[in-house]
Coordinates of C-alpha atoms and ligand atoms in Angstrom, one line a residue:
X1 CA -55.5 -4.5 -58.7
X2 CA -55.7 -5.8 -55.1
X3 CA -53.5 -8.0 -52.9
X4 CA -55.4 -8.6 -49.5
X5 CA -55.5 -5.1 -48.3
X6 CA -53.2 -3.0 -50.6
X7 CA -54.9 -1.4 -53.4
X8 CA -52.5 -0.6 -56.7
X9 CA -52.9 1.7 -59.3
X10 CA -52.4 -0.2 -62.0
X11 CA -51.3 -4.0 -62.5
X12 CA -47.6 -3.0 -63.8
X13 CA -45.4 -4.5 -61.3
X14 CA -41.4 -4.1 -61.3
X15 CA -40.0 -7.3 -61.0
X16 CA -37.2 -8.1 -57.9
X17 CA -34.1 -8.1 -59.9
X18 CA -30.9 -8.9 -58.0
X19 CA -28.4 -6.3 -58.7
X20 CA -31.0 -4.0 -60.7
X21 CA -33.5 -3.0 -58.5
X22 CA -32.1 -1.0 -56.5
X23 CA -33.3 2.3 -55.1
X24 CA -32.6 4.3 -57.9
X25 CA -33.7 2.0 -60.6
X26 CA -37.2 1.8 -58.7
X27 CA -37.6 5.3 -58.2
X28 CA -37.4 5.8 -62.6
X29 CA -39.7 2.8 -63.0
X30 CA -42.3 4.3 -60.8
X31 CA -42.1 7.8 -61.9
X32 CA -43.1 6.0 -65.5
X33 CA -46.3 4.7 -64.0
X34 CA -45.0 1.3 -62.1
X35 CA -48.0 0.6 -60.2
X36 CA -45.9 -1.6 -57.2
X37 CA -42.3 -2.1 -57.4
X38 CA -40.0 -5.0 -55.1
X39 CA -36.7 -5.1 -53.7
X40 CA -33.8 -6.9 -55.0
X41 CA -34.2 -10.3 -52.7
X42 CA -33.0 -9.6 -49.4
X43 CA -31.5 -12.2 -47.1
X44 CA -33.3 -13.0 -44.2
X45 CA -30.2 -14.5 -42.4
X46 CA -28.6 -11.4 -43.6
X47 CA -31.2 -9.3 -41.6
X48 CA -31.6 -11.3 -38.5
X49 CA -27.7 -10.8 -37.7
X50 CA -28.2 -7.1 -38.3
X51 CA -26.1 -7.2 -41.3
X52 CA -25.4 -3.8 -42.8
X53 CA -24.8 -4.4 -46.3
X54 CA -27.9 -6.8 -46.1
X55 CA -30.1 -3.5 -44.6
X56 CA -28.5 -1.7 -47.2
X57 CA -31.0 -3.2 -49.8
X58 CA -34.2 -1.8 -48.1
X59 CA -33.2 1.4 -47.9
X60 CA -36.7 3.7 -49.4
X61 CA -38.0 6.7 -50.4
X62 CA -41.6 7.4 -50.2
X63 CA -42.2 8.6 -54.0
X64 CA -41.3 4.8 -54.7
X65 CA -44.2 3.2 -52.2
X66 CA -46.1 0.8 -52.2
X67 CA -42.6 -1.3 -51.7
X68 CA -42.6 -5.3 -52.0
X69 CA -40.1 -6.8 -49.9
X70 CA -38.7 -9.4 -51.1
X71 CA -36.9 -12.1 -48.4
X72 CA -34.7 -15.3 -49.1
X73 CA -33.9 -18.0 -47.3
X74 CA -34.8 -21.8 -46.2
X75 CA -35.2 -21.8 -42.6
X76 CA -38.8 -20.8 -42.0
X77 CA -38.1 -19.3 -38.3
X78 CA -35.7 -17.2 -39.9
X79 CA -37.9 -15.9 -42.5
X80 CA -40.7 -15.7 -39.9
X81 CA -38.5 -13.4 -38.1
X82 CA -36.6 -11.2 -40.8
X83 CA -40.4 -10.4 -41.8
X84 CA -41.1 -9.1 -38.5
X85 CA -37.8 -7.1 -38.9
X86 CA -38.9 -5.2 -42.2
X87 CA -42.6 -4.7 -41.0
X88 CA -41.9 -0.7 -41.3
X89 CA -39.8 -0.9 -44.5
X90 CA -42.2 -1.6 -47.2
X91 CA -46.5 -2.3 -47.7
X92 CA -46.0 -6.2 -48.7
X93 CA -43.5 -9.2 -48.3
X94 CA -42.4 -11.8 -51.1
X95 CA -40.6 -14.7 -50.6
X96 CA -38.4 -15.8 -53.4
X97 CA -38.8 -19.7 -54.2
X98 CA -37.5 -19.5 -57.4
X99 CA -34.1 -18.0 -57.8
X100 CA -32.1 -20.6 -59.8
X101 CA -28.3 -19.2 -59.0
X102 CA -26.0 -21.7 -57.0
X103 CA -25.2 -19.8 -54.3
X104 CA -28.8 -19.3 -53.4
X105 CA -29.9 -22.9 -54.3
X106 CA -27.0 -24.9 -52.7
X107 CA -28.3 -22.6 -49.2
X108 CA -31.0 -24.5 -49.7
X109 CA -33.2 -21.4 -50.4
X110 CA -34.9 -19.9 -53.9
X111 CA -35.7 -22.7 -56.0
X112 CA -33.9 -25.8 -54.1
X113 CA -37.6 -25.1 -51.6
X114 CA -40.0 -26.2 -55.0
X115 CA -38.3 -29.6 -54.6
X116 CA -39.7 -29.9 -50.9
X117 CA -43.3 -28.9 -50.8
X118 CA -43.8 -29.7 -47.2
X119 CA -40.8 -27.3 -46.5
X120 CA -42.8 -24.9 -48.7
X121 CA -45.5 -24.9 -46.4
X122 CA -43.8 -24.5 -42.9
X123 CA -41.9 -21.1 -44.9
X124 CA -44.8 -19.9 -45.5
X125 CA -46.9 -20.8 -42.3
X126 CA -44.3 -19.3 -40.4
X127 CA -44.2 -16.0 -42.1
X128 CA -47.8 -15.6 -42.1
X129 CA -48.0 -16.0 -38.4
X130 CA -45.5 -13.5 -37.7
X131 CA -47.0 -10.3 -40.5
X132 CA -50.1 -9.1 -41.1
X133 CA -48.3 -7.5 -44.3
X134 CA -50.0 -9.2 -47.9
X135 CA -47.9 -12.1 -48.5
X136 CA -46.7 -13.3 -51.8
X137 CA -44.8 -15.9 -53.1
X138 CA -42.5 -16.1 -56.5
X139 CA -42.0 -19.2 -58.2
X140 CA -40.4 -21.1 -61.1
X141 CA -42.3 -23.8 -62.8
X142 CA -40.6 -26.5 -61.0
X143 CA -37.0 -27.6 -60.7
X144 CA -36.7 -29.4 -63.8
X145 CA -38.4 -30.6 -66.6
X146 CA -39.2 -34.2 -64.9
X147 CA -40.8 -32.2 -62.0
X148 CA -42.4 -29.6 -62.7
X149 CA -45.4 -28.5 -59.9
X150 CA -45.9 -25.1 -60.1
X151 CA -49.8 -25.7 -59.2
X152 CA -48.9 -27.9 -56.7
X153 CA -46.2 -25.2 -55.1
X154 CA -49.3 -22.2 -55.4
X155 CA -52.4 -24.4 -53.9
X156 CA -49.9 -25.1 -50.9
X157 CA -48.8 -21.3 -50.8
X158 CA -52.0 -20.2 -50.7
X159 CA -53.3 -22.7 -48.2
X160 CA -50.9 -21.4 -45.7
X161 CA -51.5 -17.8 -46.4
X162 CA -50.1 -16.0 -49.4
X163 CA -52.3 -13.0 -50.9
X164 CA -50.9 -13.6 -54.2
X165 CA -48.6 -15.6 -56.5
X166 CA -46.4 -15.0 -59.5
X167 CA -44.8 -17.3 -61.7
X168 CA -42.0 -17.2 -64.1
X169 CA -42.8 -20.4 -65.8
X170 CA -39.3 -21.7 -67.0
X171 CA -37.8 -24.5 -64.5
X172 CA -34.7 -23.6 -62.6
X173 CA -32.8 -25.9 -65.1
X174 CA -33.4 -23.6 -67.9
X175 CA -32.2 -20.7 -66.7
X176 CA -32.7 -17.8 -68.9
X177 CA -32.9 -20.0 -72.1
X178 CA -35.9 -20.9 -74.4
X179 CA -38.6 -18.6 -73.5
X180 CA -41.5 -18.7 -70.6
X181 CA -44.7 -20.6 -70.8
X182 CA -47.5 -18.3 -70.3
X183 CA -49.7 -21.1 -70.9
X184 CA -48.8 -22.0 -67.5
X185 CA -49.5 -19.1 -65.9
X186 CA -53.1 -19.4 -67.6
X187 CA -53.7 -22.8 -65.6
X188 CA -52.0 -21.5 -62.4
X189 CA -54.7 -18.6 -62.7
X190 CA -57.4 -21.3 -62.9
X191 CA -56.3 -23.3 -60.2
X192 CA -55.8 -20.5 -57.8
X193 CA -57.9 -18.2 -56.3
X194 CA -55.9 -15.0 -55.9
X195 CA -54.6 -13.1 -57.8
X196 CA -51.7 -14.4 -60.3
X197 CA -48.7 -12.1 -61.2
X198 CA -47.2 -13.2 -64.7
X199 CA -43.4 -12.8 -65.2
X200 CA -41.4 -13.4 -68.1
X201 CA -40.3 -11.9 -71.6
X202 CA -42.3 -9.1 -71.7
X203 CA -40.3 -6.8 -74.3
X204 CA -43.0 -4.7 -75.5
X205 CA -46.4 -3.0 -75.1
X206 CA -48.3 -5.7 -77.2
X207 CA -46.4 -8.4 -75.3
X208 CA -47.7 -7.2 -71.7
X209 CA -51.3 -6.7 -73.7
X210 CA -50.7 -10.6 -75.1
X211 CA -49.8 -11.9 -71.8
X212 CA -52.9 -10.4 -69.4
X213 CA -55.3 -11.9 -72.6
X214 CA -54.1 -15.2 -73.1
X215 CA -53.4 -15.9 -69.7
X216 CA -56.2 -14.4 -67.7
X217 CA -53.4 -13.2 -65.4
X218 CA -54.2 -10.4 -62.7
X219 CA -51.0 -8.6 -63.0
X220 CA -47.3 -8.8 -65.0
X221 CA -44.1 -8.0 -63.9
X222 CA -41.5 -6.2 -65.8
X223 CA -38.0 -7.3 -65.7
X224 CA -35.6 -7.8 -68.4
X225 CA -37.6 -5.2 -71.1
X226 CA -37.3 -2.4 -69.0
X227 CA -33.5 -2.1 -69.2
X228 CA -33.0 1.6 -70.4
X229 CA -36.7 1.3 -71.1
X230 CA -38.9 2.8 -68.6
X231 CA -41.2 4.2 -71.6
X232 CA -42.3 0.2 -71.5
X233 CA -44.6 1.0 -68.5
X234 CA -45.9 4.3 -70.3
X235 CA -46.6 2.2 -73.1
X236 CA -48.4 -0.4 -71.5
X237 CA -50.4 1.9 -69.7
X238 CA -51.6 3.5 -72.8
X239 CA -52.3 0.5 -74.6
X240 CA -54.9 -0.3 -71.9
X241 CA -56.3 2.9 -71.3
X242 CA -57.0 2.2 -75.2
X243 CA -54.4 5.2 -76.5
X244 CA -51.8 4.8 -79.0
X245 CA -49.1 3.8 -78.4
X246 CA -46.8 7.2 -78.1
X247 CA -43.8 7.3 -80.1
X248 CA -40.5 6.0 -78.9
X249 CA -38.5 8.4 -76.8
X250 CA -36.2 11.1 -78.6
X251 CA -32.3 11.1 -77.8
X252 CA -33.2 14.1 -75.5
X253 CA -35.5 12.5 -73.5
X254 CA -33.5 9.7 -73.3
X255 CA -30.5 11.9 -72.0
X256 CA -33.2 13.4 -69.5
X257 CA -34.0 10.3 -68.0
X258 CA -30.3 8.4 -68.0
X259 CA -29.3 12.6 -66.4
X260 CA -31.8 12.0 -63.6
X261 CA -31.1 8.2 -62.9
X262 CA -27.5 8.8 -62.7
X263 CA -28.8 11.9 -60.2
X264 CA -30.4 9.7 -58.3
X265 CA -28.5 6.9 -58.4
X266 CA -25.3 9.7 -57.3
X267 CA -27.6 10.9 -54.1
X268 CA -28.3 7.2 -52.8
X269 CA -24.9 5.7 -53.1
X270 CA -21.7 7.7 -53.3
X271 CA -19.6 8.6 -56.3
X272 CA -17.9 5.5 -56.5
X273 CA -20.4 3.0 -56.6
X274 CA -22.8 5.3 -59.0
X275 CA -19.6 5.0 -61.4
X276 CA -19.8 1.2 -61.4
X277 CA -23.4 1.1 -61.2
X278 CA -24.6 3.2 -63.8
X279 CA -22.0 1.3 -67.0
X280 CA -24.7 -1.0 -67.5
X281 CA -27.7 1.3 -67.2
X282 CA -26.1 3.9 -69.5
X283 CA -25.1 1.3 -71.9
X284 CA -29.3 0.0 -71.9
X285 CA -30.4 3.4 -72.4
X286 CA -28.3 3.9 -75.8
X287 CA -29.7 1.0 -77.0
X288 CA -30.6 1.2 -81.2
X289 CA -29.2 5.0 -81.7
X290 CA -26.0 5.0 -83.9
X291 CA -22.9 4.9 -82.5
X292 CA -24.0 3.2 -79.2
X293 CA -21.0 0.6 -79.5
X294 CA -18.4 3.6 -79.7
X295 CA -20.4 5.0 -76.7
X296 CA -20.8 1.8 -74.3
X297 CA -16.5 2.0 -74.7
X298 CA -16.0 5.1 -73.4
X299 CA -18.5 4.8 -70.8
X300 CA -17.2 1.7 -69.6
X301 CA -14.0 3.9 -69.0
X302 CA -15.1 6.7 -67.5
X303 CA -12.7 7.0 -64.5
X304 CA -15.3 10.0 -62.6
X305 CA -18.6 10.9 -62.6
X306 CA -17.7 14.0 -64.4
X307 CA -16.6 12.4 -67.4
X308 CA -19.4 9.8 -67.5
X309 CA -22.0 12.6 -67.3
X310 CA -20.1 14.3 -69.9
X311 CA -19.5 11.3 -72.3
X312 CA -23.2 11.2 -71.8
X313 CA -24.3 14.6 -72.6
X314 CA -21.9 14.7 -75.8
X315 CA -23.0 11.5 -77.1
X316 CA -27.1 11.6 -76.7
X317 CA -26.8 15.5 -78.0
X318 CA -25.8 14.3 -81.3
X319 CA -27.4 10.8 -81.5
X320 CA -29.8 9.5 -84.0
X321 CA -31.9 6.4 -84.5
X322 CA -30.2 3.7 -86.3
X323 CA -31.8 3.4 -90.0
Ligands
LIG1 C1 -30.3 -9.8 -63.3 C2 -31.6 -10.5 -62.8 C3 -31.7 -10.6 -61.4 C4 -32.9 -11.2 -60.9 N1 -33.0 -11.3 -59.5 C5 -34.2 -11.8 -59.0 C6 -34.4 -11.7 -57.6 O1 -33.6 -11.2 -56.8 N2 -35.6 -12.3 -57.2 C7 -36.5 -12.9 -58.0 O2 -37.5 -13.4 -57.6 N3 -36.3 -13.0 -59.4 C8 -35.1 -12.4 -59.9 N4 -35.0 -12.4 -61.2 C9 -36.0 -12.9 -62.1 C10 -37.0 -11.8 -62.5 O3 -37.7 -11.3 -61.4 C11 -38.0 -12.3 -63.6 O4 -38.9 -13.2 -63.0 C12 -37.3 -12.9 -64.8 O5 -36.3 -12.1 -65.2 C13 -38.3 -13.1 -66.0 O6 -38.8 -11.9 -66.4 P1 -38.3 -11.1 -67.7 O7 -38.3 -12.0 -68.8 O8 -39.3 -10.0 -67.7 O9 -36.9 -10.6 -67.3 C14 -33.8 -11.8 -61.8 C15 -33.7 -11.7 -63.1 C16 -32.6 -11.1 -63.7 C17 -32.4 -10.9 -65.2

């Protein structure tokens, strides 16, 4: 798959995920085949007053790369500008116009921008003058179900610039609830002519397979399924290389992998945050073996790093599927 001038190896794309992907997280997702993975969204009025928590978030490694960047905000100078700032920090730049929390809408930025098309334009005029990075944009269908322009939101992206366009076709009023529209993303794919990312409820091999069929789609983005669940990307890999797809992973290699994300997650941030961090992952990766309930307890009160690796070793030694 190609976005202007960057070349992936596949068209398995880790979706930006606000609190998850982080470092870390990115660096398991790509060792299972992830052929680009994003940031979390990264304030660009965060960046521009040289915020350090804000920086924080684009901190890299190079067995993660190709990095997507991904920037909010509503002022386009401001974006122009923090995309200048991360020009050596990652291979493209995504701007988020579709985030539906308050925080970020009230700001005016994420998806408060698909109510103002025109704004939509001078955001992403102005960042394309200032990079030569690819440029993508991230959208919802619309903000609500009386106004949904999804097509109208990519022709304008794309007129101004943008290499490439997902969709997560729910409106911002829905949240997380009912489930995402490919059928949308099939017509955005028509009307557009780059490449379309699809995003949204992708929980399995056959549903990434489904997706890329019925919608025509270029690429698809991986977001809620992989929770504890790199082996998604290995399966989806196989599945269009035409293999089988391989059996689910044992308890070992489970163990293996949560071992080496807590590892990792341990060398990038400190003990202290790792301990907080890694609850929910832990808890994901014990997902359908017995006794996972019993497990997620103690883990959530692990008081060092110590016990939490050793509440995982005991537990994942002795687990089982559940029947
Ligand atoms: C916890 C969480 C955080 C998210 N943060 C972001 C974000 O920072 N930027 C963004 O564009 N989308 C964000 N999303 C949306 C995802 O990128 C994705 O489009 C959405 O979850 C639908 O895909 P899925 O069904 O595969 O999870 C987030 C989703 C979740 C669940």
């Amino acid at each position: 798959m190609k976005i202007a001038r960057l070349t992936l190896e596949n068209n398995i794309i880790l979706a930006p995920m606000a609190g998850i992907s982080d470092l870390p997280y990115r660096q398991i997702m790509k060792r299972f085949g992830a052929g680009l993975v994003f940031t979390e969204m990264v304030s660009a009025n965060g960046l521009i007053r040289a915020g350090k928590r804000t920086r924080e978030l684009l901190r890299s490694a190079p067995d993660e790369r190709p990095l997507g960047i991904q920037l909010f905000g509503d002022e386009p100078a401001v974006l122009a500008e923090a995309a200048t700032l991360v020009r050596g920090d990652g291979e493209l730049i995504d701007l988020n116009l579709g985030c539906p929390v308050n925080k970020v809408v009230s700001s005016g930025a994420g998806s408060a921008l698909l109510r103002y098309p025109a704004k939509v334009a001078r955001v992403v005029a102005a960042v394309r003058r200032s990079t030569d990075l690819p440029l993508t944009v991230k959208i919802r269908s619309g903000w609500d179900d009386s106004s949904i322009n999804y097509i109208e939101i990519g022709r304008i992206a794309v007129g101004e610039g943008a290499d490439a366009v997902t969709l997560h076709p729910r409106t911002r009023s829905m949240g997380f609830s009912g489930s995402a529209d490919w059928a949308e993303i099939g017509r955005l794919k028509k009307a557009l002519p780059v490449p379309v990312i699809g995003s949204g409820d992708i929980f399995c091999a056959a549903d990434a397979l489904a997706m890329l069929e019925r919608t025509g789609c270029d690429g698809i983005m991986i977001g809620r399924g992989g929770y504890g669940n790199p082996w998604l990307i290995r399966d989806i890999l196989a599945l269009q290389q035409g293999r089988p797809v391989p059996p689910p992973p044992t308890p070992a290699e489970r163990l293996e992998v949560a071992r080496s994300h807590l590892e990792l997650n341990f060398a990038t941030f400190g003990p202290r945050k790792s301990l907080l961090d890694m609850r929910k992952h832990l808890c994901w990766y014990s997902r359908g073996l017995s006794g996972a309930a019993a497990f997620r307890t103690l883990i959530n009160h692990t008081e060092s790093l110590d016990e939490m690796r050793q509440v995982l070793d005991d537990f994942f030694t002795g687990a089982e599927e559940e029947a």
